[in-house]
């Protein structure tokens, strides 16, 4: 069990650029979640996958955001035309069905 | 729908003193409840969880929490604080067996400071 990994750990970009983050869940975990955490707040749910199917998206996930989980393994979260308000920590978690969610170290995005 | 309220955004204790971090929840179905800890610039680590078994739950690093349905509370305690406990603590809830989506709803967090 190598844990949930996320790449990159830090990303600095200019407003208007596109960014993509990757999450590798714990192997055999069928559920994968994305959360966003802004300074001084708890994580907020963005979206989740069961295997390769994206089953729910938060209203926080505007049309500039897209997430995929091809073949039910790793997942990517893409943000197009980044805005300063997108600056946050993006956290990925995985679980085996309804069991405990295990979190990765997060990707900290800074939009200048 | 679920929600979590953590009373006190910042708690300061002396090393060796009791730690008490408060969490109240609201849930329309029997909840599962969790406490996570976050160290600076890191992800969240699970401390303990309640999933409708024993109401007193023991976790890692000497922490425990008690589920009180009548008070809709799930407060986190540790008898004796250690310097290494300094971190941010998050209480979270999900619908447990009552829902089809196990997304977590988090409180805003409590920053624990431990003074020597």
mmCIF file with all atom_site columns, C-alpha atoms in Angstrom:
data_model
loop_
_atom_site.group_PDB
_atom_site.id
_atom_site.type_symbol
_atom_site.label_atom_id
_atom_site.label_alt_id
_atom_site.label_comp_id
_atom_site.label_asym_id
_atom_site.label_entity_id
_atom_site.label_seq_id
_atom_site.pdbx_PDB_ins_code
_atom_site.Cartn_x
_atom_site.Cartn_y
_atom_site.Cartn_z
_atom_site.occupancy
_atom_site.B_iso_or_equiv
_atom_site.pdbx_formal_charge
_atom_site.auth_seq_id
_atom_site.auth_comp_id
_atom_site.auth_asym_id
_atom_site.auth_atom_id
_atom_site.pdbx_PDB_model_num
ATOM 1   C CA . UNK A 1 1   ? 0.000   0.000  0.000   1.00 0.00 ? 1   UNK A CA 1
ATOM 2   C CA . UNK A 1 2   ? 1.809   3.066  -1.265  1.00 0.00 ? 2   UNK A CA 1
ATOM 3   C CA . UNK A 1 3   ? -0.945  5.517  -0.471  1.00 0.00 ? 3   UNK A CA 1
ATOM 4   C CA . UNK A 1 4   ? -2.607  8.106  -2.656  1.00 0.00 ? 4   UNK A CA 1
ATOM 5   C CA . UNK A 1 5   ? -0.176  10.163 -4.716  1.00 0.00 ? 5   UNK A CA 1
ATOM 6   C CA . UNK A 1 6   ? -0.727  13.467 -6.470  1.00 0.00 ? 6   UNK A CA 1
ATOM 7   C CA . UNK A 1 7   ? 1.318   15.283 -9.043  1.00 0.00 ? 7   UNK A CA 1
ATOM 8   C CA . UNK A 1 8   ? 2.467   18.007 -9.111  1.00 0.00 ? 8   UNK A CA 1
ATOM 9   C CA . UNK A 1 9   ? 2.649   19.050 -5.470  1.00 0.00 ? 9   UNK A CA 1
ATOM 10  C CA . UNK A 1 10  ? 2.808   22.711 -6.395  1.00 0.00 ? 10  UNK A CA 1
ATOM 11  C CA . UNK A 1 11  ? 1.753   24.580 -9.504  1.00 0.00 ? 11  UNK A CA 1
ATOM 12  C CA . UNK A 1 12  ? 2.126   28.267 -10.237 1.00 0.00 ? 12  UNK A CA 1
ATOM 13  C CA . UNK A 1 13  ? 0.415   29.536 -13.337 1.00 0.00 ? 13  UNK A CA 1
ATOM 14  C CA . UNK A 1 14  ? -0.704  32.768 -14.920 1.00 0.00 ? 14  UNK A CA 1
ATOM 15  C CA . UNK A 1 15  ? -4.339  33.701 -15.180 1.00 0.00 ? 15  UNK A CA 1
ATOM 16  C CA . UNK A 1 16  ? -5.890  32.316 -18.326 1.00 0.00 ? 16  UNK A CA 1
ATOM 17  C CA . UNK A 1 17  ? -3.619  29.277 -18.601 1.00 0.00 ? 17  UNK A CA 1
ATOM 18  C CA . UNK A 1 18  ? -4.825  25.683 -18.447 1.00 0.00 ? 18  UNK A CA 1
ATOM 19  C CA . UNK A 1 19  ? -3.555  23.304 -15.775 1.00 0.00 ? 19  UNK A CA 1
ATOM 20  C CA . UNK A 1 20  ? -3.914  19.570 -15.230 1.00 0.00 ? 20  UNK A CA 1
ATOM 21  C CA . UNK A 1 21  ? -3.427  17.619 -12.025 1.00 0.00 ? 21  UNK A CA 1
ATOM 22  C CA . UNK A 1 22  ? -3.029  13.882 -11.635 1.00 0.00 ? 22  UNK A CA 1
ATOM 23  C CA . UNK A 1 23  ? -4.114  11.576 -8.836  1.00 0.00 ? 23  UNK A CA 1
ATOM 24  C CA . UNK A 1 24  ? -3.088  7.948  -8.409  1.00 0.00 ? 24  UNK A CA 1
ATOM 25  C CA . UNK A 1 25  ? -5.339  6.209  -5.891  1.00 0.00 ? 25  UNK A CA 1
ATOM 26  C CA . UNK A 1 26  ? -4.544  3.246  -3.698  1.00 0.00 ? 26  UNK A CA 1
ATOM 27  C CA . UNK A 1 27  ? -4.651  0.216  -5.937  1.00 0.00 ? 27  UNK A CA 1
ATOM 28  C CA . UNK A 1 28  ? -7.935  -1.732 -5.809  1.00 0.00 ? 28  UNK A CA 1
ATOM 29  C CA . UNK A 1 29  ? -9.830  1.321  -4.479  1.00 0.00 ? 29  UNK A CA 1
ATOM 30  C CA . UNK A 1 30  ? -12.866 1.709  -6.721  1.00 0.00 ? 30  UNK A CA 1
ATOM 31  C CA . UNK A 1 31  ? -13.915 5.183  -5.537  1.00 0.00 ? 31  UNK A CA 1
ATOM 32  C CA . UNK A 1 32  ? -11.972 8.365  -6.162  1.00 0.00 ? 32  UNK A CA 1
ATOM 33  C CA . UNK A 1 33  ? -12.864 11.836 -4.904  1.00 0.00 ? 33  UNK A CA 1
ATOM 34  C CA . UNK A 1 34  ? -11.640 15.351 -5.610  1.00 0.00 ? 34  UNK A CA 1
ATOM 35  C CA . UNK A 1 35  ? -11.907 18.107 -3.020  1.00 0.00 ? 35  UNK A CA 1
ATOM 36  C CA . UNK A 1 36  ? -10.809 21.748 -2.968  1.00 0.00 ? 36  UNK A CA 1
ATOM 37  C CA . UNK A 1 37  ? -9.500  23.480 0.120   1.00 0.00 ? 37  UNK A CA 1
ATOM 38  C CA . UNK A 1 38  ? -9.041  27.223 0.366   1.00 0.00 ? 38  UNK A CA 1
ATOM 39  C CA . UNK A 1 39  ? -7.119  28.996 3.090   1.00 0.00 ? 39  UNK A CA 1
ATOM 40  C CA . UNK A 1 40  ? -8.750  28.700 6.486   1.00 0.00 ? 40  UNK A CA 1
ATOM 41  C CA . UNK A 1 41  ? -11.503 26.383 5.271   1.00 0.00 ? 41  UNK A CA 1
ATOM 42  C CA . UNK A 1 42  ? -12.219 22.695 5.315   1.00 0.00 ? 42  UNK A CA 1
ATOM 43  C CA . UNK A 1 43  ? -12.087 20.693 2.096   1.00 0.00 ? 43  UNK A CA 1
ATOM 44  C CA . UNK A 1 44  ? -15.119 21.003 -0.154  1.00 0.00 ? 44  UNK A CA 1
ATOM 45  C CA . UNK A 1 45  ? -16.355 18.188 -2.362  1.00 0.00 ? 45  UNK A CA 1
ATOM 46  C CA . UNK A 1 46  ? -15.901 18.657 -6.114  1.00 0.00 ? 46  UNK A CA 1
ATOM 47  C CA . UNK A 1 47  ? -16.618 15.333 -7.765  1.00 0.00 ? 47  UNK A CA 1
ATOM 48  C CA . UNK A 1 48  ? -16.322 11.584 -7.404  1.00 0.00 ? 48  UNK A CA 1
ATOM 49  C CA . UNK A 1 49  ? -15.876 8.488  -9.507  1.00 0.00 ? 49  UNK A CA 1
ATOM 50  C CA . UNK A 1 50  ? -16.895 4.925  -9.004  1.00 0.00 ? 50  UNK A CA 1
ATOM 51  C CA . UNK A 1 51  ? -14.522 2.996  -11.219 1.00 0.00 ? 51  UNK A CA 1
ATOM 52  C CA . UNK A 1 52  ? -14.462 5.023  -14.459 1.00 0.00 ? 52  UNK A CA 1
ATOM 53  C CA . UNK A 1 53  ? -17.918 6.575  -14.065 1.00 0.00 ? 53  UNK A CA 1
ATOM 54  C CA . UNK A 1 54  ? -18.202 10.136 -12.785 1.00 0.00 ? 54  UNK A CA 1
ATOM 55  C CA . UNK A 1 55  ? -21.289 9.902  -10.600 1.00 0.00 ? 55  UNK A CA 1
ATOM 56  C CA . UNK A 1 56  ? -21.624 13.329 -9.047  1.00 0.00 ? 56  UNK A CA 1
ATOM 57  C CA . UNK A 1 57  ? -20.316 16.837 -9.616  1.00 0.00 ? 57  UNK A CA 1
ATOM 58  C CA . UNK A 1 58  ? -20.623 19.698 -7.183  1.00 0.00 ? 58  UNK A CA 1
ATOM 59  C CA . UNK A 1 59  ? -22.028 23.021 -8.299  1.00 0.00 ? 59  UNK A CA 1
ATOM 60  C CA . UNK A 1 60  ? -18.570 24.339 -7.364  1.00 0.00 ? 60  UNK A CA 1
ATOM 61  C CA . UNK A 1 61  ? -17.283 22.577 -10.458 1.00 0.00 ? 61  UNK A CA 1
ATOM 62  C CA . UNK A 1 62  ? -17.842 25.174 -13.158 1.00 0.00 ? 62  UNK A CA 1
ATOM 63  C CA . UNK A 1 63  ? -17.683 24.340 -16.848 1.00 0.00 ? 63  UNK A CA 1
ATOM 64  C CA . UNK A 1 64  ? -13.987 25.305 -16.797 1.00 0.00 ? 64  UNK A CA 1
ATOM 65  C CA . UNK A 1 65  ? -13.307 22.223 -14.699 1.00 0.00 ? 65  UNK A CA 1
ATOM 66  C CA . UNK A 1 66  ? -13.244 18.701 -16.056 1.00 0.00 ? 66  UNK A CA 1
ATOM 67  C CA . UNK A 1 67  ? -12.242 15.443 -14.444 1.00 0.00 ? 67  UNK A CA 1
ATOM 68  C CA . UNK A 1 68  ? -11.630 12.036 -15.906 1.00 0.00 ? 68  UNK A CA 1
ATOM 69  C CA . UNK A 1 69  ? -10.759 8.601  -14.665 1.00 0.00 ? 69  UNK A CA 1
ATOM 70  C CA . UNK A 1 70  ? -9.998  6.478  -17.697 1.00 0.00 ? 70  UNK A CA 1
ATOM 71  C CA . UNK A 1 71  ? -10.087 2.740  -17.071 1.00 0.00 ? 71  UNK A CA 1
ATOM 72  C CA . UNK A 1 72  ? -10.922 3.327  -13.427 1.00 0.00 ? 72  UNK A CA 1
ATOM 73  C CA . UNK A 1 73  ? -7.335  3.852  -12.396 1.00 0.00 ? 73  UNK A CA 1
ATOM 74  C CA . UNK A 1 74  ? -5.667  7.271  -12.103 1.00 0.00 ? 74  UNK A CA 1
ATOM 75  C CA . UNK A 1 75  ? -7.653  10.467 -12.440 1.00 0.00 ? 75  UNK A CA 1
ATOM 76  C CA . UNK A 1 76  ? -6.943  13.896 -13.885 1.00 0.00 ? 76  UNK A CA 1
ATOM 77  C CA . UNK A 1 77  ? -8.487  17.231 -12.999 1.00 0.00 ? 77  UNK A CA 1
ATOM 78  C CA . UNK A 1 78  ? -8.147  19.965 -15.601 1.00 0.00 ? 78  UNK A CA 1
ATOM 79  C CA . UNK A 1 79  ? -8.888  23.630 -15.106 1.00 0.00 ? 79  UNK A CA 1
ATOM 80  C CA . UNK A 1 80  ? -9.185  25.731 -18.231 1.00 0.00 ? 80  UNK A CA 1
ATOM 81  C CA . UNK A 1 81  ? -8.681  29.500 -18.367 1.00 0.00 ? 81  UNK A CA 1
ATOM 82  C CA . UNK A 1 82  ? -7.585  29.665 -14.739 1.00 0.00 ? 82  UNK A CA 1
ATOM 83  C CA . UNK A 1 83  ? -8.731  32.553 -12.568 1.00 0.00 ? 83  UNK A CA 1
ATOM 84  C CA . UNK A 1 84  ? -7.212  33.905 -9.362  1.00 0.00 ? 84  UNK A CA 1
ATOM 85  C CA . UNK A 1 85  ? -10.156 32.459 -7.464  1.00 0.00 ? 85  UNK A CA 1
ATOM 86  C CA . UNK A 1 86  ? -9.021  28.977 -8.481  1.00 0.00 ? 86  UNK A CA 1
ATOM 87  C CA . UNK A 1 87  ? -5.995  29.290 -6.192  1.00 0.00 ? 87  UNK A CA 1
ATOM 88  C CA . UNK A 1 88  ? -6.410  26.528 -3.616  1.00 0.00 ? 88  UNK A CA 1
ATOM 89  C CA . UNK A 1 89  ? -5.199  23.126 -2.497  1.00 0.00 ? 89  UNK A CA 1
ATOM 90  C CA . UNK A 1 90  ? -6.721  20.362 -4.609  1.00 0.00 ? 90  UNK A CA 1
ATOM 91  C CA . UNK A 1 91  ? -7.012  17.120 -2.685  1.00 0.00 ? 91  UNK A CA 1
ATOM 92  C CA . UNK A 1 92  ? -7.654  13.655 -4.017  1.00 0.00 ? 92  UNK A CA 1
ATOM 93  C CA . UNK A 1 93  ? -8.945  10.772 -1.926  1.00 0.00 ? 93  UNK A CA 1
ATOM 94  C CA . UNK A 1 94  ? -9.744  7.146  -2.628  1.00 0.00 ? 94  UNK A CA 1
ATOM 95  C CA . UNK A 1 95  ? -11.758 4.492  -0.867  1.00 0.00 ? 95  UNK A CA 1
ATOM 96  C CA . UNK A 1 96  ? -12.945 0.956  -1.219  1.00 0.00 ? 96  UNK A CA 1
ATOM 97  C CA . UNK A 1 97  ? -16.680 1.401  -1.647  1.00 0.00 ? 97  UNK A CA 1
ATOM 98  C CA . UNK A 1 98  ? -18.117 3.141  1.409   1.00 0.00 ? 98  UNK A CA 1
ATOM 99  C CA . UNK A 1 99  ? -15.087 2.699  3.605   1.00 0.00 ? 99  UNK A CA 1
ATOM 100 C CA . UNK A 1 100 ? -12.673 5.318  4.845   1.00 0.00 ? 100 UNK A CA 1
ATOM 101 C CA . UNK A 1 101 ? -11.354 7.873  2.385   1.00 0.00 ? 101 UNK A CA 1
ATOM 102 C CA . UNK A 1 102 ? -7.583  8.123  2.257   1.00 0.00 ? 102 UNK A CA 1
ATOM 103 C CA . UNK A 1 103 ? -6.189  11.434 1.125   1.00 0.00 ? 103 UNK A CA 1
ATOM 104 C CA . UNK A 1 104 ? -3.190  12.320 -0.967  1.00 0.00 ? 104 UNK A CA 1
ATOM 105 C CA . UNK A 1 105 ? -0.771  15.158 -0.150  1.00 0.00 ? 105 UNK A CA 1
ATOM 106 C CA . UNK A 1 106 ? -2.605  17.588 -2.398  1.00 0.00 ? 106 UNK A CA 1
ATOM 107 C CA . UNK A 1 107 ? -1.642  19.907 -5.241  1.00 0.00 ? 107 UNK A CA 1
ATOM 108 C CA . UNK A 1 108 ? -1.326  23.557 -4.275  1.00 0.00 ? 108 UNK A CA 1
ATOM 109 C CA . UNK A 1 109 ? -2.327  25.823 -7.158  1.00 0.00 ? 109 UNK A CA 1
ATOM 110 C CA . UNK A 1 110 ? -1.369  29.476 -7.260  1.00 0.00 ? 110 UNK A CA 1
ATOM 111 C CA . UNK A 1 111 ? -2.823  31.595 -10.046 1.00 0.00 ? 111 UNK A CA 1
ATOM 112 C CA . UNK A 1 112 ? -1.007  34.885 -10.584 1.00 0.00 ? 112 UNK A CA 1
ATOM 113 C CA . UNK B 2 1   ? -28.099 16.957 3.754   1.00 0.00 ? 1   UNK B CA 1
ATOM 114 C CA . UNK B 2 2   ? -25.229 17.029 6.186   1.00 0.00 ? 2   UNK B CA 1
ATOM 115 C CA . UNK B 2 3   ? -23.346 19.823 7.895   1.00 0.00 ? 3   UNK B CA 1
ATOM 116 C CA . UNK B 2 4   ? -20.612 20.115 10.493  1.00 0.00 ? 4   UNK B CA 1
ATOM 117 C CA . UNK B 2 5   ? -19.885 22.885 12.967  1.00 0.00 ? 5   UNK B CA 1
ATOM 118 C CA . UNK B 2 6   ? -16.564 23.037 14.750  1.00 0.00 ? 6   UNK B CA 1
ATOM 119 C CA . UNK B 2 7   ? -16.696 25.382 17.712  1.00 0.00 ? 7   UNK B CA 1
ATOM 120 C CA . UNK B 2 8   ? -13.495 27.360 18.047  1.00 0.00 ? 8   UNK B CA 1
ATOM 121 C CA . UNK B 2 9   ? -11.288 27.983 15.059  1.00 0.00 ? 9   UNK B CA 1
ATOM 122 C CA . UNK B 2 10  ? -8.232  28.058 17.334  1.00 0.00 ? 10  UNK B CA 1
ATOM 123 C CA . UNK B 2 11  ? -7.555  26.150 20.536  1.00 0.00 ? 11  UNK B CA 1
ATOM 124 C CA . UNK B 2 12  ? -4.400  26.650 22.579  1.00 0.00 ? 12  UNK B CA 1
ATOM 125 C CA . UNK B 2 13  ? -3.294  24.254 25.335  1.00 0.00 ? 13  UNK B CA 1
ATOM 126 C CA . UNK B 2 14  ? -0.197  23.649 27.382  1.00 0.00 ? 14  UNK B CA 1
ATOM 127 C CA . UNK B 2 15  ? 1.861   20.523 26.882  1.00 0.00 ? 15  UNK B CA 1
ATOM 128 C CA . UNK B 2 16  ? 0.418   17.801 29.107  1.00 0.00 ? 16  UNK B CA 1
ATOM 129 C CA . UNK B 2 17  ? -3.009  19.412 29.340  1.00 0.00 ? 17  UNK B CA 1
ATOM 130 C CA . UNK B 2 18  ? -6.314  17.960 28.152  1.00 0.00 ? 18  UNK B CA 1
ATOM 131 C CA . UNK B 2 19  ? -7.202  18.515 24.517  1.00 0.00 ? 19  UNK B CA 1
ATOM 132 C CA . UNK B 2 20  ? -10.898 19.012 23.688  1.00 0.00 ? 20  UNK B CA 1
ATOM 133 C CA . UNK B 2 21  ? -11.959 19.877 20.154  1.00 0.00 ? 21  UNK B CA 1
ATOM 134 C CA . UNK B 2 22  ? -15.674 20.281 19.594  1.00 0.00 ? 22  UNK B CA 1
ATOM 135 C CA . UNK B 2 23  ? -17.749 19.046 16.678  1.00 0.00 ? 23  UNK B CA 1
ATOM 136 C CA . UNK B 2 24  ? -21.498 19.136 16.176  1.00 0.00 ? 24  UNK B CA 1
ATOM 137 C CA . UNK B 2 25  ? -23.158 17.661 13.136  1.00 0.00 ? 25  UNK B CA 1
ATOM 138 C CA . UNK B 2 26  ? -26.453 17.725 11.322  1.00 0.00 ? 26  UNK B CA 1
ATOM 139 C CA . UNK B 2 27  ? -27.564 14.789 9.235   1.00 0.00 ? 27  UNK B CA 1
ATOM 140 C CA . UNK B 2 28  ? -30.867 13.614 7.813   1.00 0.00 ? 28  UNK B CA 1
ATOM 141 C CA . UNK B 2 29  ? -29.729 9.978  7.940   1.00 0.00 ? 29  UNK B CA 1
ATOM 142 C CA . UNK B 2 30  ? -27.603 8.027  10.432  1.00 0.00 ? 30  UNK B CA 1
ATOM 143 C CA . UNK B 2 31  ? -24.173 9.465  9.895   1.00 0.00 ? 31  UNK B CA 1
ATOM 144 C CA . UNK B 2 32  ? -20.653 8.196  9.745   1.00 0.00 ? 32  UNK B CA 1
ATOM 145 C CA . UNK B 2 33  ? -18.328 10.651 11.498  1.00 0.00 ? 33  UNK B CA 1
ATOM 146 C CA . UNK B 2 34  ? -14.616 11.209 11.101  1.00 0.00 ? 34  UNK B CA 1
ATOM 147 C CA . UNK B 2 35  ? -11.785 13.235 12.535  1.00 0.00 ? 35  UNK B CA 1
ATOM 148 C CA . UNK B 2 36  ? -8.843  14.039 10.275  1.00 0.00 ? 36  UNK B CA 1
ATOM 149 C CA . UNK B 2 37  ? -5.607  15.858 11.113  1.00 0.00 ? 37  UNK B CA 1
ATOM 150 C CA . UNK B 2 38  ? -3.672  18.051 8.688   1.00 0.00 ? 38  UNK B CA 1
ATOM 151 C CA . UNK B 2 39  ? -0.095  19.163 9.166   1.00 0.00 ? 39  UNK B CA 1
ATOM 152 C CA . UNK B 2 40  ? 1.153   22.207 7.231   1.00 0.00 ? 40  UNK B CA 1
ATOM 153 C CA . UNK B 2 41  ? 1.260   21.713 3.473   1.00 0.00 ? 41  UNK B CA 1
ATOM 154 C CA . UNK B 2 42  ? 0.161   18.105 3.747   1.00 0.00 ? 42  UNK B CA 1
ATOM 155 C CA . UNK B 2 43  ? -2.960  16.112 3.022   1.00 0.00 ? 43  UNK B CA 1
ATOM 156 C CA . UNK B 2 44  ? -5.390  14.803 5.609   1.00 0.00 ? 44  UNK B CA 1
ATOM 157 C CA . UNK B 2 45  ? -4.655  11.840 7.857   1.00 0.00 ? 45  UNK B CA 1
ATOM 158 C CA . UNK B 2 46  ? -7.477  9.876  9.469   1.00 0.00 ? 46  UNK B CA 1
ATOM 159 C CA . UNK B 2 47  ? -7.438  9.972  13.264  1.00 0.00 ? 47  UNK B CA 1
ATOM 160 C CA . UNK B 2 48  ? -10.581 7.967  13.951  1.00 0.00 ? 48  UNK B CA 1
ATOM 161 C CA . UNK B 2 49  ? -14.064 7.197  12.671  1.00 0.00 ? 49  UNK B CA 1
ATOM 162 C CA . UNK B 2 50  ? -17.513 6.318  13.961  1.00 0.00 ? 50  UNK B CA 1
ATOM 163 C CA . UNK B 2 51  ? -19.580 3.959  11.809  1.00 0.00 ? 51  UNK B CA 1
ATOM 164 C CA . UNK B 2 52  ? -22.523 3.029  14.065  1.00 0.00 ? 52  UNK B CA 1
ATOM 165 C CA . UNK B 2 53  ? -20.714 0.533  16.273  1.00 0.00 ? 53  UNK B CA 1
ATOM 166 C CA . UNK B 2 54  ? -19.283 1.535  19.662  1.00 0.00 ? 54  UNK B CA 1
ATOM 167 C CA . UNK B 2 55  ? -20.050 5.139  20.555  1.00 0.00 ? 55  UNK B CA 1
ATOM 168 C CA . UNK B 2 56  ? -16.628 5.672  22.120  1.00 0.00 ? 56  UNK B CA 1
ATOM 169 C CA . UNK B 2 57  ? -14.057 5.479  19.374  1.00 0.00 ? 57  UNK B CA 1
ATOM 170 C CA . UNK B 2 58  ? -10.327 5.246  19.922  1.00 0.00 ? 58  UNK B CA 1
ATOM 171 C CA . UNK B 2 59  ? -7.936  6.475  17.284  1.00 0.00 ? 59  UNK B CA 1
ATOM 172 C CA . UNK B 2 60  ? -4.272  6.960  16.649  1.00 0.00 ? 60  UNK B CA 1
ATOM 173 C CA . UNK B 2 61  ? -1.866  9.013  18.753  1.00 0.00 ? 61  UNK B CA 1
ATOM 174 C CA . UNK B 2 62  ? -3.983  8.669  21.900  1.00 0.00 ? 62  UNK B CA 1
ATOM 175 C CA . UNK B 2 63  ? -7.049  10.506 20.575  1.00 0.00 ? 63  UNK B CA 1
ATOM 176 C CA . UNK B 2 64  ? -10.597 9.381  21.147  1.00 0.00 ? 64  UNK B CA 1
ATOM 177 C CA . UNK B 2 65  ? -14.075 10.694 20.392  1.00 0.00 ? 65  UNK B CA 1
ATOM 178 C CA . UNK B 2 66  ? -17.546 9.954  21.690  1.00 0.00 ? 66  UNK B CA 1
ATOM 179 C CA . UNK B 2 67  ? -20.650 9.898  19.511  1.00 0.00 ? 67  UNK B CA 1
ATOM 180 C CA . UNK B 2 68  ? -23.610 11.426 21.358  1.00 0.00 ? 68  UNK B CA 1
ATOM 181 C CA . UNK B 2 69  ? -26.747 11.207 19.271  1.00 0.00 ? 69  UNK B CA 1
ATOM 182 C CA . UNK B 2 70  ? -28.862 13.216 21.722  1.00 0.00 ? 70  UNK B CA 1
ATOM 183 C CA . UNK B 2 71  ? -26.404 16.103 21.513  1.00 0.00 ? 71  UNK B CA 1
ATOM 184 C CA . UNK B 2 72  ? -25.505 15.555 17.829  1.00 0.00 ? 72  UNK B CA 1
ATOM 185 C CA . UNK B 2 73  ? -21.879 15.806 18.894  1.00 0.00 ? 73  UNK B CA 1
ATOM 186 C CA . UNK B 2 74  ? -18.637 14.018 18.184  1.00 0.00 ? 74  UNK B CA 1
ATOM 187 C CA . UNK B 2 75  ? -16.019 15.817 20.272  1.00 0.00 ? 75  UNK B CA 1
ATOM 188 C CA . UNK B 2 76  ? -12.354 14.836 20.043  1.00 0.00 ? 76  UNK B CA 1
ATOM 189 C CA . UNK B 2 77  ? -10.267 14.462 23.192  1.00 0.00 ? 77  UNK B CA 1
ATOM 190 C CA . UNK B 2 78  ? -6.774  13.540 24.289  1.00 0.00 ? 78  UNK B CA 1
ATOM 191 C CA . UNK B 2 79  ? -5.825  13.361 27.971  1.00 0.00 ? 79  UNK B CA 1
ATOM 192 C CA . UNK B 2 80  ? -2.359  14.850 27.613  1.00 0.00 ? 80  UNK B CA 1
ATOM 193 C CA . UNK B 2 81  ? -1.242  17.105 24.767  1.00 0.00 ? 81  UNK B CA 1
ATOM 194 C CA . UNK B 2 82  ? 2.134   16.649 23.119  1.00 0.00 ? 82  UNK B CA 1
ATOM 195 C CA . UNK B 2 83  ? 4.008   19.216 21.083  1.00 0.00 ? 83  UNK B CA 1
ATOM 196 C CA . UNK B 2 84  ? 3.640   16.993 18.022  1.00 0.00 ? 84  UNK B CA 1
ATOM 197 C CA . UNK B 2 85  ? -0.173  17.314 18.244  1.00 0.00 ? 85  UNK B CA 1
ATOM 198 C CA . UNK B 2 86  ? 0.018   20.887 16.956  1.00 0.00 ? 86  UNK B CA 1
ATOM 199 C CA . UNK B 2 87  ? -1.889  20.810 13.665  1.00 0.00 ? 87  UNK B CA 1
ATOM 200 C CA . UNK B 2 88  ? -5.279  21.553 12.160  1.00 0.00 ? 88  UNK B CA 1
ATOM 201 C CA . UNK B 2 89  ? -8.097  19.156 12.927  1.00 0.00 ? 89  UNK B CA 1
ATOM 202 C CA . UNK B 2 90  ? -11.170 18.593 10.792  1.00 0.00 ? 90  UNK B CA 1
ATOM 203 C CA . UNK B 2 91  ? -14.416 16.897 11.698  1.00 0.00 ? 91  UNK B CA 1
ATOM 204 C CA . UNK B 2 92  ? -16.335 15.377 8.787   1.00 0.00 ? 92  UNK B CA 1
ATOM 205 C CA . UNK B 2 93  ? -19.615 13.573 8.167   1.00 0.00 ? 93  UNK B CA 1
ATOM 206 C CA . UNK B 2 94  ? -21.033 11.424 5.393   1.00 0.00 ? 94  UNK B CA 1
ATOM 207 C CA . UNK B 2 95  ? -24.368 9.687  4.958   1.00 0.00 ? 95  UNK B CA 1
ATOM 208 C CA . UNK B 2 96  ? -23.012 6.289  5.913   1.00 0.00 ? 96  UNK B CA 1
ATOM 209 C CA . UNK B 2 97  ? -25.231 3.456  4.841   1.00 0.00 ? 97  UNK B CA 1
ATOM 210 C CA . UNK B 2 98  ? -28.121 5.837  4.251   1.00 0.00 ? 98  UNK B CA 1
ATOM 211 C CA . UNK B 2 99  ? -26.802 7.418  1.092   1.00 0.00 ? 99  UNK B CA 1
ATOM 212 C CA . UNK B 2 100 ? -25.496 6.458  -2.297  1.00 0.00 ? 100 UNK B CA 1
ATOM 213 C CA . UNK B 2 101 ? -22.695 8.963  -2.272  1.00 0.00 ? 101 UNK B CA 1
ATOM 214 C CA . UNK B 2 102 ? -20.128 8.858  0.479   1.00 0.00 ? 102 UNK B CA 1
ATOM 215 C CA . UNK B 2 103 ? -18.727 12.311 -0.081  1.00 0.00 ? 103 UNK B CA 1
ATOM 216 C CA . UNK B 2 104 ? -17.461 13.934 3.076   1.00 0.00 ? 104 UNK B CA 1
ATOM 217 C CA . UNK B 2 105 ? -18.771 17.229 4.394   1.00 0.00 ? 105 UNK B CA 1
ATOM 218 C CA . UNK B 2 106 ? -16.120 18.936 6.499   1.00 0.00 ? 106 UNK B CA 1
ATOM 219 C CA . UNK B 2 107 ? -16.160 21.537 9.218   1.00 0.00 ? 107 UNK B CA 1
ATOM 220 C CA . UNK B 2 108 ? -13.994 24.626 8.893   1.00 0.00 ? 108 UNK B CA 1
ATOM 221 C CA . UNK B 2 109 ? -11.296 23.138 11.081  1.00 0.00 ? 109 UNK B CA 1
ATOM 222 C CA . UNK B 2 110 ? -9.731  23.879 14.450  1.00 0.00 ? 110 UNK B CA 1
ATOM 223 C CA . UNK B 2 111 ? -6.098  24.885 14.699  1.00 0.00 ? 111 UNK B CA 1
ATOM 224 C CA . UNK B 2 112 ? -4.518  23.332 17.781  1.00 0.00 ? 112 UNK B CA 1
ATOM 225 C CA . UNK B 2 113 ? -1.514  25.083 19.302  1.00 0.00 ? 113 UNK B CA 1
ATOM 226 C CA . UNK B 2 114 ? 0.482   23.347 22.031  1.00 0.00 ? 114 UNK B CA 1
ATOM 227 C CA . UNK B 2 115 ? 2.576   25.570 24.282  1.00 0.00 ? 115 UNK B CA 1
ATOM 228 C CA . UNK B 2 116 ? 5.669   24.243 26.054  1.00 0.00 ? 116 UNK B CA 1
#
